[in-house]
């Protein structure tokens, strides 16, 4: 448990550090290098178009990241007076009283709260993912993946122009790292260039991981399931996939794709208000 609590603090700091490094490289290195091309007009230069795209992706990724933390799942244990600590877990598991377990709920020991439609605990946000912040979490994963892949393309263009190399051959990227390490220790490669090359592989890994996680999460949403329900082998009521999507993304789903907005309230909250 101590290791998990430490990871819950280190992972958000790691994400913010990577975001800051990516932003600095894009604004002060990649984009200025694109202005060196005199053949393009200032209005439609690749630097301005790429800069606008990167700022759009970064704003949506960081905006949804903040909303995931801000709209953290409500602690149902406070309203239901289930107790604290291990007592809450006993109530939710149904070991205290038959039939007393709440459906689609889970007690997270890291957050010390009862989450409605609990999916999983995200260490990079230091928060539980449930019905209230699921849409913002998916948008965060999507735009993080796109921002990393965008930075990967810009970094490859910068390395290609700086080192006068071509990435037409797919094997050129695979052999870039070992070849660059040998050049770095021989003194033929600068430290800044080596750092950019290392970031290329980091962006590739984060981008593919976020894209894969987002696709897997969307598949579960279409089925009306959560990761917690799949892990526990819980059977869910079959519903049309449109209703499952609307439950997570709401009716204003298009607005949530373009700008970071708060998620719709959960069914539990709406029923409680009534």
Tab-separated table of C-alpha atoms in Angstrom:
chain	number	residue	atom	x	y	z
A	1	UNK	CA	0.000	0.000	0.000
A	2	UNK	CA	2.900	2.362	0.726
A	3	UNK	CA	4.282	1.771	-2.767
A	4	UNK	CA	0.890	2.528	-4.321
A	5	UNK	CA	0.533	5.726	-2.332
A	6	UNK	CA	4.012	6.799	-3.423
A	7	UNK	CA	3.150	5.996	-7.041
A	8	UNK	CA	-0.025	8.043	-6.644
A	9	UNK	CA	2.172	11.087	-5.954
A	10	UNK	CA	5.052	10.426	-8.353
A	11	UNK	CA	2.958	9.591	-11.449
A	12	UNK	CA	1.148	12.988	-11.676
A	13	UNK	CA	4.474	14.793	-11.198
A	14	UNK	CA	5.996	12.668	-13.966
A	15	UNK	CA	3.137	13.504	-16.335
A	16	UNK	CA	3.396	17.235	-15.648
A	17	UNK	CA	7.163	17.114	-16.146
A	18	UNK	CA	6.819	15.360	-19.514
A	19	UNK	CA	4.147	17.879	-20.545
A	20	UNK	CA	6.400	20.803	-19.646
A	21	UNK	CA	9.370	19.351	-21.540
A	22	UNK	CA	7.188	18.682	-24.595
A	23	UNK	CA	5.799	22.218	-24.548
A	24	UNK	CA	9.275	23.771	-24.262
A	25	UNK	CA	10.680	21.662	-27.103
A	26	UNK	CA	7.755	22.455	-29.379
A	27	UNK	CA	7.633	26.207	-28.716
A	28	UNK	CA	11.344	26.986	-28.497
A	29	UNK	CA	12.901	24.362	-30.792
A	30	UNK	CA	10.629	22.605	-33.281
A	31	UNK	CA	8.330	25.463	-34.308
A	32	UNK	CA	11.098	28.111	-34.657
A	33	UNK	CA	13.068	25.714	-36.866
A	34	UNK	CA	10.124	25.618	-39.276
A	35	UNK	CA	10.309	29.371	-39.857
A	36	UNK	CA	13.653	28.925	-41.589
A	37	UNK	CA	11.909	27.860	-44.800
A	38	UNK	CA	11.655	31.048	-46.937
A	39	UNK	CA	9.535	29.404	-49.655
A	40	UNK	CA	6.342	29.457	-47.580
A	41	UNK	CA	4.068	32.414	-47.060
A	42	UNK	CA	3.740	33.749	-43.497
A	43	UNK	CA	-0.018	33.131	-43.372
A	44	UNK	CA	0.075	29.469	-44.326
A	45	UNK	CA	3.541	28.541	-43.086
A	46	UNK	CA	3.935	25.067	-41.575
A	47	UNK	CA	5.149	26.657	-38.361
A	48	UNK	CA	1.911	28.561	-37.759
A	49	UNK	CA	-0.314	25.651	-38.752
A	50	UNK	CA	1.639	23.189	-36.648
A	51	UNK	CA	1.791	25.613	-33.725
A	52	UNK	CA	-1.979	26.114	-33.797
A	53	UNK	CA	-2.564	22.349	-33.977
A	54	UNK	CA	-0.193	21.639	-31.101
A	55	UNK	CA	-1.748	24.334	-28.886
A	56	UNK	CA	-5.227	22.947	-29.644
A	57	UNK	CA	-4.213	19.408	-28.723
A	58	UNK	CA	-2.305	20.511	-25.624
A	59	UNK	CA	-5.130	22.740	-24.376
A	60	UNK	CA	-7.634	19.889	-24.683
A	61	UNK	CA	-5.296	17.363	-23.047
A	62	UNK	CA	-4.449	19.593	-20.068
A	63	UNK	CA	-8.008	20.933	-19.829
A	64	UNK	CA	-9.517	17.472	-19.581
A	65	UNK	CA	-6.728	16.455	-17.185
A	66	UNK	CA	-7.782	19.231	-14.826
A	67	UNK	CA	-11.467	18.318	-15.203
A	68	UNK	CA	-10.756	14.669	-14.379
A	69	UNK	CA	-9.283	15.812	-11.075
A	70	UNK	CA	-11.861	18.547	-10.467
A	71	UNK	CA	-14.889	16.333	-11.131
A	72	UNK	CA	-13.683	13.500	-8.951
A	73	UNK	CA	-16.260	10.805	-8.148
A	74	UNK	CA	-18.584	11.593	-5.276
A	75	UNK	CA	-18.037	9.724	-2.020
A	76	UNK	CA	-21.289	7.786	-1.635
A	77	UNK	CA	-20.202	6.446	1.734
A	78	UNK	CA	-20.784	9.816	3.389
A	79	UNK	CA	-24.428	10.018	2.327
A	80	UNK	CA	-25.187	6.368	3.068
A	81	UNK	CA	-23.345	6.276	6.446
A	82	UNK	CA	-21.612	3.037	5.616
A	83	UNK	CA	-18.722	3.581	7.981
A	84	UNK	CA	-15.038	4.142	7.372
A	85	UNK	CA	-12.057	2.202	6.114
A	86	UNK	CA	-12.462	-1.544	6.077
A	87	UNK	CA	-16.094	-1.284	7.250
A	88	UNK	CA	-17.052	0.355	3.964
A	89	UNK	CA	-15.407	-2.424	1.994
A	90	UNK	CA	-17.339	-5.003	4.012
A	91	UNK	CA	-20.641	-3.265	3.255
A	92	UNK	CA	-19.890	-3.039	-0.452
A	93	UNK	CA	-18.809	-6.654	-0.654
A	94	UNK	CA	-22.059	-7.685	1.047
A	95	UNK	CA	-20.300	-9.470	3.905
A	96	UNK	CA	-22.038	-7.394	6.581
A	97	UNK	CA	-25.596	-7.878	5.419
A	98	UNK	CA	-26.971	-9.917	2.511
A	99	UNK	CA	-28.255	-7.651	-0.235
A	100	UNK	CA	-26.681	-4.547	1.263
A	101	UNK	CA	-23.962	-4.287	-1.351
A	102	UNK	CA	-24.450	-1.343	-3.698
A	103	UNK	CA	-24.481	-2.216	-7.399
A	104	UNK	CA	-21.667	-0.836	-9.566
A	105	UNK	CA	-19.835	0.683	-6.606
A	106	UNK	CA	-16.384	0.138	-5.222
A	107	UNK	CA	-14.399	1.368	-2.252
A	108	UNK	CA	-10.950	2.676	-3.245
A	109	UNK	CA	-8.434	2.427	-0.426
A	110	UNK	CA	-6.128	4.991	-2.046
A	111	UNK	CA	-8.846	7.648	-2.344
A	112	UNK	CA	-10.769	6.397	0.723
A	113	UNK	CA	-14.114	6.892	-1.008
A	114	UNK	CA	-17.008	4.929	-2.483
A	115	UNK	CA	-17.250	5.503	-6.232
A	116	UNK	CA	-20.384	5.161	-8.358
A	117	UNK	CA	-19.724	2.991	-11.459
A	118	UNK	CA	-16.077	2.619	-10.484
A	119	UNK	CA	-13.816	1.844	-13.443
A	120	UNK	CA	-10.257	2.033	-12.096
A	121	UNK	CA	-7.852	4.217	-10.144
A	122	UNK	CA	-5.639	6.337	-12.418
A	123	UNK	CA	-2.234	7.023	-10.889
A	124	UNK	CA	-1.379	9.732	-13.433
A	125	UNK	CA	-4.293	11.829	-12.197
A	126	UNK	CA	-4.149	10.555	-8.625
A	127	UNK	CA	-7.887	10.041	-8.783
A	128	UNK	CA	-10.566	7.398	-9.273
A	129	UNK	CA	-12.328	7.194	-12.623
A	130	UNK	CA	-16.084	6.787	-12.344
A	131	UNK	CA	-19.328	7.967	-13.867
A	132	UNK	CA	-18.663	11.667	-13.277
A	133	UNK	CA	-15.279	11.983	-14.977
A	134	UNK	CA	-15.231	9.105	-17.463
A	135	UNK	CA	-15.821	11.318	-20.506
A	136	UNK	CA	-13.080	13.771	-19.487
A	137	UNK	CA	-10.707	10.872	-18.868
A	138	UNK	CA	-11.288	9.424	-22.348
A	139	UNK	CA	-10.787	12.865	-23.916
A	140	UNK	CA	-7.615	13.267	-21.865
A	141	UNK	CA	-6.240	9.968	-23.190
A	142	UNK	CA	-7.248	10.804	-26.765
A	143	UNK	CA	-5.676	14.255	-26.888
A	144	UNK	CA	-2.594	13.122	-24.990
A	145	UNK	CA	-2.065	10.455	-27.626
A	146	UNK	CA	-2.546	12.952	-30.458
A	147	UNK	CA	-0.249	15.526	-28.834
A	148	UNK	CA	2.488	12.909	-28.385
A	149	UNK	CA	2.194	11.696	-31.976
A	150	UNK	CA	2.225	15.312	-33.189
A	151	UNK	CA	5.391	15.955	-31.189
A	152	UNK	CA	6.868	12.747	-32.606
A	153	UNK	CA	6.342	13.945	-36.190
A	154	UNK	CA	7.723	17.414	-35.413
A	155	UNK	CA	10.733	15.909	-33.643
A	156	UNK	CA	11.471	13.601	-36.557
A	157	UNK	CA	11.324	16.576	-38.926
A	158	UNK	CA	13.734	18.484	-36.691
A	159	UNK	CA	16.184	15.565	-36.450
A	160	UNK	CA	15.926	14.967	-40.189
A	161	UNK	CA	16.850	18.587	-40.934
A	162	UNK	CA	19.525	18.833	-38.250
A	163	UNK	CA	21.324	15.546	-38.908
A	164	UNK	CA	20.564	15.492	-42.658
A	165	UNK	CA	18.970	12.064	-42.510
A	166	UNK	CA	15.848	10.569	-44.063
A	167	UNK	CA	13.093	8.535	-42.440
A	168	UNK	CA	11.687	7.189	-45.703
A	169	UNK	CA	12.973	3.759	-44.754
A	170	UNK	CA	11.001	2.463	-41.698
A	171	UNK	CA	14.166	0.812	-40.408
A	172	UNK	CA	15.787	4.242	-40.091
A	173	UNK	CA	13.707	5.046	-37.015
A	174	UNK	CA	14.321	1.639	-35.436
A	175	UNK	CA	18.092	1.971	-35.834
A	176	UNK	CA	18.153	5.653	-34.861
A	177	UNK	CA	18.599	5.090	-31.119
A	178	UNK	CA	21.541	2.629	-31.154
A	179	UNK	CA	23.245	4.619	-33.910
A	180	UNK	CA	22.740	7.880	-31.975
A	181	UNK	CA	24.103	6.388	-28.738
A	182	UNK	CA	27.326	5.375	-30.470
A	183	UNK	CA	27.642	8.845	-32.028
A	184	UNK	CA	26.920	10.548	-28.694
A	185	UNK	CA	29.675	8.739	-26.814
A	186	UNK	CA	32.079	9.351	-29.691
A	187	UNK	CA	31.395	13.094	-29.472
A	188	UNK	CA	29.733	13.416	-32.897
A	189	UNK	CA	26.267	14.161	-31.452
A	190	UNK	CA	25.266	17.063	-29.209
A	191	UNK	CA	23.515	16.518	-25.888
A	192	UNK	CA	20.434	18.473	-27.038
A	193	UNK	CA	20.097	16.328	-30.146
A	194	UNK	CA	20.465	13.140	-28.121
A	195	UNK	CA	17.806	14.345	-25.706
A	196	UNK	CA	15.375	14.991	-28.572
A	197	UNK	CA	16.006	11.499	-29.948
A	198	UNK	CA	15.234	9.958	-26.555
A	199	UNK	CA	12.034	12.016	-26.380
A	200	UNK	CA	10.982	10.651	-29.775
A	201	UNK	CA	10.777	7.128	-28.391
A	202	UNK	CA	9.075	8.354	-25.227
A	203	UNK	CA	6.411	10.175	-27.256
A	204	UNK	CA	5.903	7.067	-29.381
A	205	UNK	CA	5.420	4.873	-26.324
A	206	UNK	CA	3.049	7.258	-24.545
A	207	UNK	CA	1.075	7.948	-27.724
A	208	UNK	CA	0.535	4.281	-28.547
A	209	UNK	CA	-0.251	3.397	-24.918
A	210	UNK	CA	-2.865	6.152	-24.591
A	211	UNK	CA	-4.389	5.281	-27.975
A	212	UNK	CA	-4.659	1.607	-27.064
A	213	UNK	CA	-6.098	2.375	-23.637
A	214	UNK	CA	-8.635	4.783	-25.182
A	215	UNK	CA	-9.776	2.152	-27.719
A	216	UNK	CA	-10.125	-0.472	-24.988
A	217	UNK	CA	-12.103	1.946	-22.825
A	218	UNK	CA	-14.439	2.792	-25.708
A	219	UNK	CA	-15.073	-0.916	-26.305
A	220	UNK	CA	-16.094	-1.344	-22.665
A	221	UNK	CA	-18.393	1.681	-22.861
A	222	UNK	CA	-20.127	0.281	-25.943
A	223	UNK	CA	-20.751	-2.913	-23.969
A	224	UNK	CA	-21.980	-0.936	-20.954
A	225	UNK	CA	-19.223	-2.301	-18.726
A	226	UNK	CA	-16.445	-0.939	-16.560
A	227	UNK	CA	-12.985	-2.387	-16.000
A	228	UNK	CA	-13.910	-3.169	-12.407
A	229	UNK	CA	-16.970	-5.155	-13.514
A	230	UNK	CA	-14.918	-7.095	-16.053
A	231	UNK	CA	-12.225	-7.851	-13.484
A	232	UNK	CA	-14.796	-9.074	-10.946
A	233	UNK	CA	-16.800	-11.025	-13.529
A	234	UNK	CA	-19.992	-9.037	-12.917
A	235	UNK	CA	-22.907	-9.485	-15.309
A	236	UNK	CA	-24.424	-6.244	-16.609
A	237	UNK	CA	-27.816	-5.658	-18.171
A	238	UNK	CA	-27.647	-5.604	-21.955
A	239	UNK	CA	-28.580	-2.221	-23.437
A	240	UNK	CA	-28.280	-0.636	-26.889
A	241	UNK	CA	-24.816	0.777	-27.547
A	242	UNK	CA	-26.288	4.231	-28.228
A	243	UNK	CA	-27.646	4.415	-24.690
A	244	UNK	CA	-24.289	3.361	-23.280
A	245	UNK	CA	-22.524	6.086	-25.243
A	246	UNK	CA	-25.055	8.726	-24.234
A	247	UNK	CA	-24.690	7.782	-20.578
A	248	UNK	CA	-20.975	8.586	-20.702
A	249	UNK	CA	-20.728	11.383	-23.284
A	250	UNK	CA	-24.162	12.967	-22.871
A	251	UNK	CA	-26.184	14.702	-25.561
A	252	UNK	CA	-23.562	17.414	-26.122
A	253	UNK	CA	-20.881	14.923	-27.106
A	254	UNK	CA	-19.673	17.031	-30.059
A	255	UNK	CA	-18.926	19.972	-27.780
A	256	UNK	CA	-16.862	17.718	-25.536
A	257	UNK	CA	-14.777	16.624	-28.515
A	258	UNK	CA	-13.759	20.199	-29.346
A	259	UNK	CA	-13.317	21.884	-25.969
A	260	UNK	CA	-12.891	20.609	-22.399
A	261	UNK	CA	-16.276	20.710	-20.662
A	262	UNK	CA	-17.569	19.147	-17.478
A	263	UNK	CA	-19.164	15.738	-17.747
A	264	UNK	CA	-22.838	15.110	-17.217
A	265	UNK	CA	-23.949	14.065	-13.758
A	266	UNK	CA	-24.310	10.383	-13.001
A	267	UNK	CA	-27.638	8.622	-12.807
A	268	UNK	CA	-27.171	8.253	-9.056
A	269	UNK	CA	-26.822	12.031	-8.615
A	270	UNK	CA	-29.870	12.761	-10.729
A	271	UNK	CA	-31.949	10.262	-8.787
A	272	UNK	CA	-30.739	11.700	-5.493
A	273	UNK	CA	-31.704	15.240	-6.553
A	274	UNK	CA	-35.221	14.032	-7.386
